[in-house]
Amino acid sequence: LGNMGQKPEKMTLLLSRLRLGQRRYFSATAAAHARVGFIGLGNMGGHMARNLAKNNHEVVINDINPALKKTFADVGQWEDSVANVAKNSDYIVTMLPAGAHVKAVLSEGSEAVFEHAKKGAMLIDSSTIDPATAREVSAQARALGLKFCDAPVSGGVGGAQAGTLTFMVGAENSQEFDQAKSILQYMGKNIVNCGGVGNGQVAKICNNMLLAISMIGVSETMNLGVKLGIDPKLLASILNSSTGRCWSSDTYNPCPGIIETAPANRNYEGGFGSALMLKDLGLAMSAARDSKAAVPLGSLSQQIYNIMCSKGFAQKDFSSAYKFLSESQ
């Protein structure tokens, strides 16, 4: 240890640091060799699971759609039940449509994950659900000797495919955040500790409420400009170099012909569906009512996406708000 003549308190501090570094080393090593269960191989989850496999993780996979077994044969070991995923995994990641699905998979029935997971297993839910459900599920997990983090994502299908997602993590403590991060880092580039369990969902529904509002605003703006005769590319370039600039304009512009990679250039196919945006707005409005927060623009956005979904835009990307508005009289 070098100079053995150091003062006792300095030696104690040095040994403490060495032990801390050792614990972190073994924790990282354990994560690198852990088996990761992944339940939910949809537009987002499939890419996320594939990135785990690309980074040399042993992945155990399941989806309600058995046809995906062939599609993801190169990703990992397919299991026909979530119970078998739980039995064979040290970490379990879920990426499901709604809170009801999360509860069904994790906690309801004899085949649920909670009934079969290894003691001390880390459960990471990357679905977008309401904060109350995340906290309820976490409490159930802890009573059974399991760990739970909520870790919803931002970055869309492109971010999932590229492994550049942002994860908003709600964790019981910093140690469990670090444990979750050791797996999440292979699927995203920005892993944010949002505080206690459920706070990841708080961050996510706030972000998506703002995204809906901004997308409708950009759609209205582009539609107005086009109807008044300005070239849409010129208008977009002005917006993107002015105070109206935002992600919905400079990266995901809803007007066709502006951003080559945006869903607007493929008839709004793929991407983040309007029905999913409506679901997330519903979560935000429910949370707003519970907390007595005023969200007038969020409420109006929910109404607009509700009308869009009833008019045939449910499976179109949420940027189809532009097409909906441009066709409205």
mmCIF file of C-alpha atoms in Angstrom:
data_model
loop_
_atom_site.group_PDB
_atom_site.id
_atom_site.type_symbol
_atom_site.label_atom_id
_atom_site.label_comp_id
_atom_site.label_asym_id
_atom_site.label_seq_id
_atom_site.Cartn_x
_atom_site.Cartn_y
_atom_site.Cartn_z
ATOM 1 C CA LEU A 1 0.000 0.000 0.000
ATOM 2 C CA GLY A 2 2.960 2.306 -0.328
ATOM 3 C CA ASN A 3 3.763 4.441 2.707
ATOM 4 C CA MET A 4 2.696 2.324 5.694
ATOM 5 C CA GLY A 5 3.563 5.225 7.973
ATOM 6 C CA GLN A 6 0.407 7.128 7.060
ATOM 7 C CA LYS A 7 -1.938 8.246 9.832
ATOM 8 C CA PRO A 8 -4.615 5.681 10.825
ATOM 9 C CA GLU A 9 -7.487 7.838 9.623
ATOM 10 C CA LYS A 10 -5.862 8.240 6.192
ATOM 11 C CA MET A 11 -5.276 4.501 5.967
ATOM 12 C CA THR A 12 -8.932 3.880 6.857
ATOM 13 C CA LEU A 13 -10.049 6.249 4.102
ATOM 14 C CA LEU A 14 -7.698 4.612 1.586
ATOM 15 C CA LEU A 15 -8.922 1.118 2.423
ATOM 16 C CA SER A 16 -12.513 2.311 2.230
ATOM 17 C CA ARG A 17 -11.917 3.679 -1.267
ATOM 18 C CA LEU A 18 -10.257 0.461 -2.331
ATOM 19 C CA ARG A 19 -13.180 -1.584 -1.054
ATOM 20 C CA LEU A 20 -15.660 0.740 -2.806
ATOM 21 C CA GLY A 21 -13.779 0.405 -6.074
ATOM 22 C CA GLN A 22 -13.719 -3.375 -5.634
ATOM 23 C CA ARG A 23 -17.483 -3.517 -5.053
ATOM 24 C CA ARG A 24 -18.104 -1.454 -8.171
ATOM 25 C CA TYR A 25 -15.767 -3.684 -10.166
ATOM 26 C CA PHE A 26 -17.539 -6.876 -9.159
ATOM 27 C CA SER A 27 -20.958 -5.252 -9.711
ATOM 28 C CA ALA A 28 -20.013 -4.275 -13.266
ATOM 29 C CA THR A 29 -18.551 -7.709 -13.919
ATOM 30 C CA ALA A 30 -21.696 -9.412 -12.651
ATOM 31 C CA ALA A 31 -23.897 -7.284 -14.917
ATOM 32 C CA ALA A 32 -21.693 -8.019 -17.912
ATOM 33 C CA HIS A 33 -22.246 -11.756 -17.412
ATOM 34 C CA ALA A 34 -25.876 -11.614 -16.262
ATOM 35 C CA ARG A 35 -28.731 -13.214 -18.160
ATOM 36 C CA VAL A 36 -31.252 -10.587 -19.169
ATOM 37 C CA GLY A 37 -34.888 -11.468 -19.706
ATOM 38 C CA PHE A 38 -36.772 -9.228 -22.147
ATOM 39 C CA ILE A 39 -40.565 -9.282 -22.357
ATOM 40 C CA GLY A 40 -42.244 -7.261 -25.133
ATOM 41 C CA LEU A 41 -40.621 -7.232 -28.581
ATOM 42 C CA GLY A 42 -42.646 -4.515 -30.290
ATOM 43 C CA ASN A 43 -41.375 -1.555 -32.342
ATOM 44 C CA MET A 44 -39.195 -0.402 -29.437
ATOM 45 C CA GLY A 45 -38.544 -3.535 -27.418
ATOM 46 C CA GLY A 46 -37.308 -5.606 -30.320
ATOM 47 C CA HIS A 47 -34.503 -3.177 -31.086
ATOM 48 C CA MET A 48 -33.640 -2.812 -27.399
ATOM 49 C CA ALA A 49 -33.321 -6.571 -26.926
ATOM 50 C CA ARG A 50 -31.235 -6.828 -30.074
ATOM 51 C CA ASN A 51 -28.810 -4.199 -28.741
ATOM 52 C CA LEU A 52 -28.355 -6.211 -25.557
ATOM 53 C CA ALA A 53 -27.465 -9.241 -27.667
ATOM 54 C CA LYS A 54 -25.090 -7.181 -29.823
ATOM 55 C CA ASN A 55 -23.256 -6.218 -26.639
ATOM 56 C CA ASN A 56 -22.688 -9.880 -25.763
ATOM 57 C CA HIS A 57 -25.453 -10.285 -23.210
ATOM 58 C CA GLU A 58 -27.214 -13.619 -22.951
ATOM 59 C CA VAL A 59 -30.828 -12.640 -23.594
ATOM 60 C CA VAL A 60 -33.994 -14.615 -22.802
ATOM 61 C CA ILE A 61 -36.985 -13.291 -24.761
ATOM 62 C CA ASN A 62 -40.774 -13.506 -24.854
ATOM 63 C CA ASP A 63 -43.667 -11.774 -26.569
ATOM 64 C CA ILE A 64 -47.396 -12.366 -26.672
ATOM 65 C CA ASN A 65 -47.044 -12.792 -30.461
ATOM 66 C CA PRO A 66 -45.457 -16.237 -31.077
ATOM 67 C CA ALA A 67 -44.732 -15.309 -34.709
ATOM 68 C CA LEU A 68 -41.874 -13.145 -33.415
ATOM 69 C CA LYS A 69 -39.946 -16.230 -32.299
ATOM 70 C CA LYS A 70 -38.501 -16.619 -35.797
ATOM 71 C CA THR A 71 -37.891 -12.876 -36.221
ATOM 72 C CA PHE A 72 -35.763 -12.714 -33.092
ATOM 73 C CA ALA A 73 -34.111 -16.125 -33.315
ATOM 74 C CA ASP A 74 -30.713 -14.417 -33.535
ATOM 75 C CA VAL A 75 -31.306 -12.321 -30.403
ATOM 76 C CA GLY A 76 -31.627 -14.927 -27.701
ATOM 77 C CA GLN A 77 -33.369 -17.888 -26.160
ATOM 78 C CA TRP A 78 -37.117 -17.773 -26.783
ATOM 79 C CA GLU A 79 -39.366 -18.833 -23.916
ATOM 80 C CA ASP A 80 -43.067 -19.512 -24.423
ATOM 81 C CA SER A 81 -44.029 -18.100 -21.008
ATOM 82 C CA VAL A 82 -42.983 -15.135 -18.892
ATOM 83 C CA ALA A 83 -42.607 -17.588 -16.006
ATOM 84 C CA ASN A 84 -39.735 -19.300 -17.816
ATOM 85 C CA VAL A 85 -38.175 -15.932 -18.637
ATOM 86 C CA ALA A 86 -38.264 -15.089 -14.925
ATOM 87 C CA LYS A 87 -36.770 -18.419 -13.868
ATOM 88 C CA ASN A 88 -33.832 -18.038 -16.238
ATOM 89 C CA SER A 89 -32.925 -14.354 -15.774
ATOM 90 C CA ASP A 90 -30.978 -12.166 -13.357
ATOM 91 C CA TYR A 91 -32.433 -8.980 -14.844
ATOM 92 C CA ILE A 92 -35.886 -8.706 -16.416
ATOM 93 C CA VAL A 93 -36.791 -5.820 -18.735
ATOM 94 C CA THR A 94 -40.421 -5.245 -19.709
ATOM 95 C CA MET A 95 -41.546 -3.053 -22.613
ATOM 96 C CA LEU A 96 -45.341 -3.245 -22.758
ATOM 97 C CA PRO A 97 -48.222 -1.084 -24.063
ATOM 98 C CA ALA A 98 -49.921 -0.005 -20.818
ATOM 99 C CA GLY A 99 -50.084 -0.340 -17.049
ATOM 100 C CA ALA A 100 -52.667 -3.134 -17.223
ATOM 101 C CA HIS A 101 -50.244 -5.235 -19.288
ATOM 102 C CA VAL A 102 -47.393 -4.557 -16.865
ATOM 103 C CA LYS A 103 -49.484 -5.684 -13.895
ATOM 104 C CA ALA A 104 -50.721 -8.766 -15.759
ATOM 105 C CA VAL A 105 -47.207 -9.864 -16.745
ATOM 106 C CA LEU A 106 -45.510 -9.098 -13.441
ATOM 107 C CA SER A 107 -48.017 -9.743 -10.702
ATOM 108 C CA GLU A 108 -51.260 -11.406 -11.793
ATOM 109 C CA GLY A 109 -51.710 -15.168 -11.825
ATOM 110 C CA SER A 110 -49.614 -18.239 -11.134
ATOM 111 C CA GLU A 111 -47.494 -17.726 -14.256
ATOM 112 C CA ALA A 112 -46.606 -14.089 -13.476
ATOM 113 C CA VAL A 113 -43.001 -12.962 -13.198
ATOM 114 C CA PHE A 114 -43.256 -12.317 -9.445
ATOM 115 C CA GLU A 115 -44.143 -15.967 -8.837
ATOM 116 C CA HIS A 116 -41.012 -17.270 -10.547
ATOM 117 C CA ALA A 117 -38.282 -14.605 -10.412
ATOM 118 C CA LYS A 118 -35.059 -15.321 -8.556
ATOM 119 C CA LYS A 119 -34.711 -13.664 -5.163
ATOM 120 C CA GLY A 120 -32.868 -10.362 -5.572
ATOM 121 C CA ALA A 121 -33.565 -10.156 -9.313
ATOM 122 C CA MET A 122 -33.689 -6.659 -10.792
ATOM 123 C CA LEU A 123 -36.884 -5.809 -12.683
ATOM 124 C CA ILE A 124 -36.741 -2.827 -15.050
ATOM 125 C CA ASP A 125 -39.984 -1.626 -16.603
ATOM 126 C CA SER A 126 -39.472 0.586 -19.647
ATOM 127 C CA SER A 127 -43.174 0.807 -20.507
ATOM 128 C CA THR A 128 -44.906 4.171 -20.248
ATOM 129 C CA ILE A 129 -47.459 3.821 -17.459
ATOM 130 C CA ASP A 130 -48.882 5.991 -14.684
ATOM 131 C CA PRO A 131 -46.582 6.711 -11.708
ATOM 132 C CA ALA A 132 -49.064 5.209 -9.226
ATOM 133 C CA THR A 133 -48.992 1.823 -10.963
ATOM 134 C CA ALA A 134 -45.181 1.854 -11.062
ATOM 135 C CA ARG A 135 -45.091 2.483 -7.306
ATOM 136 C CA GLU A 136 -47.720 -0.174 -6.623
ATOM 137 C CA VAL A 137 -45.821 -2.802 -8.607
ATOM 138 C CA SER A 138 -42.553 -1.789 -6.919
ATOM 139 C CA ALA A 139 -44.055 -2.285 -3.460
ATOM 140 C CA GLN A 140 -45.279 -5.760 -4.443
ATOM 141 C CA ALA A 141 -41.857 -6.652 -5.825
ATOM 142 C CA ARG A 142 -40.038 -5.554 -2.684
ATOM 143 C CA ALA A 143 -42.352 -7.574 -0.463
ATOM 144 C CA LEU A 144 -41.167 -10.631 -2.417
ATOM 145 C CA GLY A 145 -37.468 -9.811 -2.166
ATOM 146 C CA LEU A 146 -37.178 -8.387 -5.678
ATOM 147 C CA LYS A 147 -35.852 -5.036 -6.938
ATOM 148 C CA PHE A 148 -37.785 -2.756 -9.270
ATOM 149 C CA CYS A 149 -37.037 0.370 -11.279
ATOM 150 C CA ASP A 150 -39.256 2.239 -13.710
ATOM 151 C CA ALA A 151 -37.241 3.327 -16.737
ATOM 152 C CA PRO A 152 -39.419 4.719 -19.546
ATOM 153 C CA VAL A 153 -37.633 5.923 -22.658
ATOM 154 C CA SER A 154 -37.443 8.820 -25.062
ATOM 155 C CA GLY A 155 -35.886 8.742 -28.499
ATOM 156 C CA GLY A 156 -38.378 6.816 -30.589
ATOM 157 C CA VAL A 157 -37.851 3.798 -32.799
ATOM 158 C CA GLY A 158 -34.743 5.353 -34.335
ATOM 159 C CA GLY A 159 -33.173 5.789 -30.916
ATOM 160 C CA ALA A 160 -34.076 2.228 -29.949
ATOM 161 C CA GLN A 161 -32.456 0.902 -33.121
ATOM 162 C CA ALA A 162 -29.319 3.017 -32.739
ATOM 163 C CA GLY A 163 -28.980 2.380 -29.013
ATOM 164 C CA THR A 164 -29.171 6.104 -28.242
ATOM 165 C CA LEU A 165 -32.311 6.195 -26.089
ATOM 166 C CA THR A 166 -32.723 8.357 -23.008
ATOM 167 C CA PHE A 167 -33.864 6.358 -19.987
ATOM 168 C CA MET A 168 -35.669 8.219 -17.207
ATOM 169 C CA VAL A 169 -35.106 6.011 -14.184
ATOM 170 C CA GLY A 170 -37.040 5.925 -10.938
ATOM 171 C CA ALA A 171 -35.093 3.881 -8.397
ATOM 172 C CA GLU A 172 -35.343 3.163 -4.679
ATOM 173 C CA ASN A 173 -31.740 4.262 -4.104
ATOM 174 C CA SER A 174 -28.502 5.084 -5.911
ATOM 175 C CA GLN A 175 -27.226 1.509 -5.666
ATOM 176 C CA GLU A 176 -30.260 0.158 -7.490
ATOM 177 C CA PHE A 177 -30.004 2.942 -10.058
ATOM 178 C CA ASP A 178 -26.395 1.936 -10.713
ATOM 179 C CA GLN A 179 -27.451 -1.701 -11.027
ATOM 180 C CA ALA A 180 -30.157 -0.830 -13.556
ATOM 181 C CA LYS A 181 -27.775 1.481 -15.423
ATOM 182 C CA SER A 182 -25.298 -1.374 -15.862
ATOM 183 C CA ILE A 183 -27.861 -2.945 -18.230
ATOM 184 C CA LEU A 184 -29.583 0.146 -19.631
ATOM 185 C CA GLN A 185 -26.285 1.610 -20.866
ATOM 186 C CA TYR A 186 -26.241 -0.981 -23.641
ATOM 187 C CA MET A 187 -29.581 0.287 -24.979
ATOM 188 C CA GLY A 188 -29.218 4.035 -24.503
ATOM 189 C CA LYS A 189 -26.706 6.845 -24.203
ATOM 190 C CA ASN A 190 -28.374 8.996 -21.544
ATOM 191 C CA ILE A 191 -29.410 7.256 -18.323
ATOM 192 C CA VAL A 192 -30.961 9.780 -15.915
ATOM 193 C CA ASN A 193 -31.609 9.195 -12.212
ATOM 194 C CA CYS A 194 -34.993 10.838 -11.610
ATOM 195 C CA GLY A 195 -35.162 9.941 -7.928
ATOM 196 C CA GLY A 196 -37.622 7.529 -6.324
ATOM 197 C CA VAL A 197 -39.651 4.828 -8.046
ATOM 198 C CA GLY A 198 -42.372 6.361 -10.218
ATOM 199 C CA ASN A 199 -40.421 9.532 -10.943
ATOM 200 C CA GLY A 200 -39.215 8.118 -14.252
ATOM 201 C CA GLN A 201 -42.843 7.929 -15.311
ATOM 202 C CA VAL A 202 -43.445 11.477 -14.066
ATOM 203 C CA ALA A 203 -40.635 12.735 -16.307
ATOM 204 C CA LYS A 204 -41.897 10.700 -19.267
ATOM 205 C CA ILE A 205 -45.531 11.832 -19.187
ATOM 206 C CA CYS A 206 -44.443 15.459 -18.752
ATOM 207 C CA ASN A 207 -42.117 15.149 -21.742
ATOM 208 C CA ASN A 208 -44.779 13.537 -23.923
ATOM 209 C CA MET A 209 -47.409 16.095 -22.982
ATOM 210 C CA LEU A 210 -45.020 18.833 -24.108
ATOM 211 C CA LEU A 211 -44.212 16.854 -27.271
ATOM 212 C CA ALA A 212 -47.895 16.607 -28.181
ATOM 213 C CA ILE A 213 -48.412 20.325 -27.598
ATOM 214 C CA SER A 214 -45.357 21.285 -29.648
ATOM 215 C CA MET A 215 -46.240 18.925 -32.512
ATOM 216 C CA ILE A 216 -49.723 20.392 -32.786
ATOM 217 C CA GLY A 217 -48.216 23.893 -32.674
ATOM 218 C CA VAL A 218 -45.737 23.131 -35.455
ATOM 219 C CA SER A 219 -48.474 21.421 -37.497
ATOM 220 C CA GLU A 220 -50.748 24.458 -37.175
ATOM 221 C CA THR A 221 -47.896 26.782 -38.081
ATOM 222 C CA MET A 222 -46.789 24.843 -41.160
ATOM 223 C CA ASN A 223 -50.386 24.425 -42.314
ATOM 224 C CA LEU A 224 -51.105 28.138 -41.941
ATOM 225 C CA GLY A 225 -47.947 29.105 -43.798
ATOM 226 C CA VAL A 226 -48.606 26.729 -46.684
ATOM 227 C CA LYS A 227 -52.211 27.925 -47.035
ATOM 228 C CA LEU A 228 -50.958 31.531 -47.075
ATOM 229 C CA GLY A 229 -48.600 30.723 -49.935
ATOM 230 C CA ILE A 230 -45.099 30.495 -48.444
ATOM 231 C CA ASP A 231 -42.773 27.696 -49.529
ATOM 232 C CA PRO A 232 -42.814 25.101 -46.714
ATOM 233 C CA LYS A 233 -39.056 24.474 -46.845
ATOM 234 C CA LEU A 234 -38.399 28.194 -46.559
ATOM 235 C CA LEU A 235 -40.819 28.512 -43.649
ATOM 236 C CA ALA A 236 -39.220 25.548 -41.872
ATOM 237 C CA SER A 237 -35.736 26.993 -42.328
ATOM 238 C CA ILE A 238 -36.891 30.291 -40.815
ATOM 239 C CA LEU A 239 -38.543 28.572 -37.866
ATOM 240 C CA ASN A 240 -35.459 26.446 -37.276
ATOM 241 C CA SER A 241 -33.217 29.500 -37.055
ATOM 242 C CA SER A 242 -35.648 31.562 -35.002
ATOM 243 C CA THR A 243 -37.318 31.538 -31.603
ATOM 244 C CA GLY A 244 -39.960 29.024 -32.704
ATOM 245 C CA ARG A 245 -37.330 26.317 -33.128
ATOM 246 C CA CYS A 246 -38.064 22.970 -31.439
ATOM 247 C CA TRP A 247 -37.548 19.232 -31.984
ATOM 248 C CA SER A 248 -40.953 18.879 -33.637
ATOM 249 C CA SER A 249 -39.803 21.368 -36.258
ATOM 250 C CA ASP A 250 -36.077 20.832 -36.804
ATOM 251 C CA THR A 251 -35.882 17.037 -36.394
ATOM 252 C CA TYR A 252 -39.394 15.613 -36.917
ATOM 253 C CA ASN A 253 -41.140 18.211 -39.025
ATOM 254 C CA PRO A 254 -44.707 17.065 -39.775
ATOM 255 C CA CYS A 255 -44.908 18.668 -43.228
ATOM 256 C CA PRO A 256 -43.885 16.336 -46.087
ATOM 257 C CA GLY A 257 -40.713 17.238 -47.953
ATOM 258 C CA ILE A 258 -38.909 18.960 -45.062
ATOM 259 C CA ILE A 259 -37.026 16.235 -43.166
ATOM 260 C CA GLU A 260 -36.076 13.265 -45.319
ATOM 261 C CA THR A 261 -36.130 10.748 -42.475
ATOM 262 C CA ALA A 262 -39.342 11.982 -40.827
ATOM 263 C CA PRO A 263 -42.553 9.889 -40.971
ATOM 264 C CA ALA A 264 -44.181 12.733 -42.934
ATOM 265 C CA ASN A 265 -42.146 11.535 -45.932
ATOM 266 C CA ARG A 266 -43.563 8.001 -45.770
ATOM 267 C CA ASN A 267 -47.244 8.817 -45.344
ATOM 268 C CA TYR A 268 -46.815 8.906 -41.552
ATOM 269 C CA GLU A 269 -46.190 5.163 -41.358
ATOM 270 C CA GLY A 270 -44.070 3.788 -38.521
ATOM 271 C CA GLY A 271 -42.812 6.026 -35.753
ATOM 272 C CA PHE A 272 -44.905 6.797 -32.658
ATOM 273 C CA GLY A 273 -48.584 6.194 -33.278
ATOM 274 C CA SER A 274 -51.275 8.770 -32.544
ATOM 275 C CA ALA A 275 -53.100 6.170 -30.426
ATOM 276 C CA LEU A 276 -50.016 5.829 -28.228
ATOM 277 C CA MET A 277 -49.737 9.593 -27.900
ATOM 278 C CA LEU A 278 -53.391 9.709 -26.888
ATOM 279 C CA LYS A 279 -52.698 7.030 -24.261
ATOM 280 C CA ASP A 280 -49.792 9.046 -22.835
ATOM 281 C CA LEU A 281 -51.874 12.213 -22.778
ATOM 282 C CA GLY A 282 -54.499 10.280 -20.848
ATOM 283 C CA LEU A 283 -51.847 9.376 -18.259
ATOM 284 C CA ALA A 284 -50.786 13.019 -18.032
ATOM 285 C CA MET A 285 -54.354 14.255 -17.632
ATOM 286 C CA SER A 286 -55.063 11.673 -14.938
ATOM 287 C CA ALA A 287 -51.934 12.694 -13.051
ATOM 288 C CA ALA A 288 -52.870 16.367 -13.474
ATOM 289 C CA ARG A 289 -56.283 15.747 -11.948
ATOM 290 C CA ASP A 290 -54.781 13.858 -9.020
ATOM 291 C CA SER A 291 -52.245 16.612 -8.354
ATOM 292 C CA LYS A 292 -54.636 19.482 -9.168
ATOM 293 C CA ALA A 293 -52.221 20.843 -11.791
ATOM 294 C CA ALA A 294 -53.596 23.177 -14.490
ATOM 295 C CA VAL A 295 -52.850 21.762 -17.963
ATOM 296 C CA PRO A 296 -55.138 23.576 -20.437
ATOM 297 C CA LEU A 297 -52.929 23.004 -23.496
ATOM 298 C CA GLY A 298 -52.370 19.391 -22.542
ATOM 299 C CA SER A 299 -56.129 18.937 -22.265
ATOM 300 C CA LEU A 300 -56.726 20.507 -25.686
ATOM 301 C CA SER A 301 -54.015 18.309 -27.185
ATOM 302 C CA GLN A 302 -55.725 15.243 -25.758
ATOM 303 C CA GLN A 303 -59.002 16.327 -27.391
ATOM 304 C CA ILE A 304 -57.299 16.841 -30.757
ATOM 305 C CA TYR A 305 -55.585 13.435 -30.700
ATOM 306 C CA ASN A 306 -58.837 11.828 -29.615
ATOM 307 C CA ILE A 307 -60.574 13.291 -32.684
ATOM 308 C CA MET A 308 -57.649 12.238 -34.898
ATOM 309 C CA CYS A 309 -57.878 8.660 -33.682
ATOM 310 C CA SER A 310 -61.599 8.592 -34.410
ATOM 311 C CA LYS A 311 -60.929 9.901 -37.933
ATOM 312 C CA GLY A 312 -58.547 7.161 -39.032
ATOM 313 C CA PHE A 313 -55.211 8.495 -37.753
ATOM 314 C CA ALA A 314 -54.824 6.134 -34.758
ATOM 315 C CA GLN A 315 -52.094 4.016 -36.362
ATOM 316 C CA LYS A 316 -50.442 6.922 -38.154
ATOM 317 C CA ASP A 317 -47.441 8.645 -36.585
ATOM 318 C CA PHE A 318 -48.448 11.404 -34.188
ATOM 319 C CA SER A 319 -46.980 13.995 -36.576
ATOM 320 C CA SER A 320 -49.970 13.237 -38.828
ATOM 321 C CA ALA A 321 -51.571 16.093 -36.896
ATOM 322 C CA TYR A 322 -50.376 18.172 -39.866
ATOM 323 C CA LYS A 323 -52.295 16.031 -42.365
ATOM 324 C CA PHE A 324 -55.368 16.070 -40.118
ATOM 325 C CA LEU A 325 -55.296 19.865 -39.852
ATOM 326 C CA SER A 326 -54.520 20.440 -43.514
ATOM 327 C CA GLU A 327 -57.556 18.402 -44.506
ATOM 328 C CA SER A 328 -59.857 20.104 -42.016
ATOM 329 C CA GLN A 329 -62.107 22.903 -43.210
#
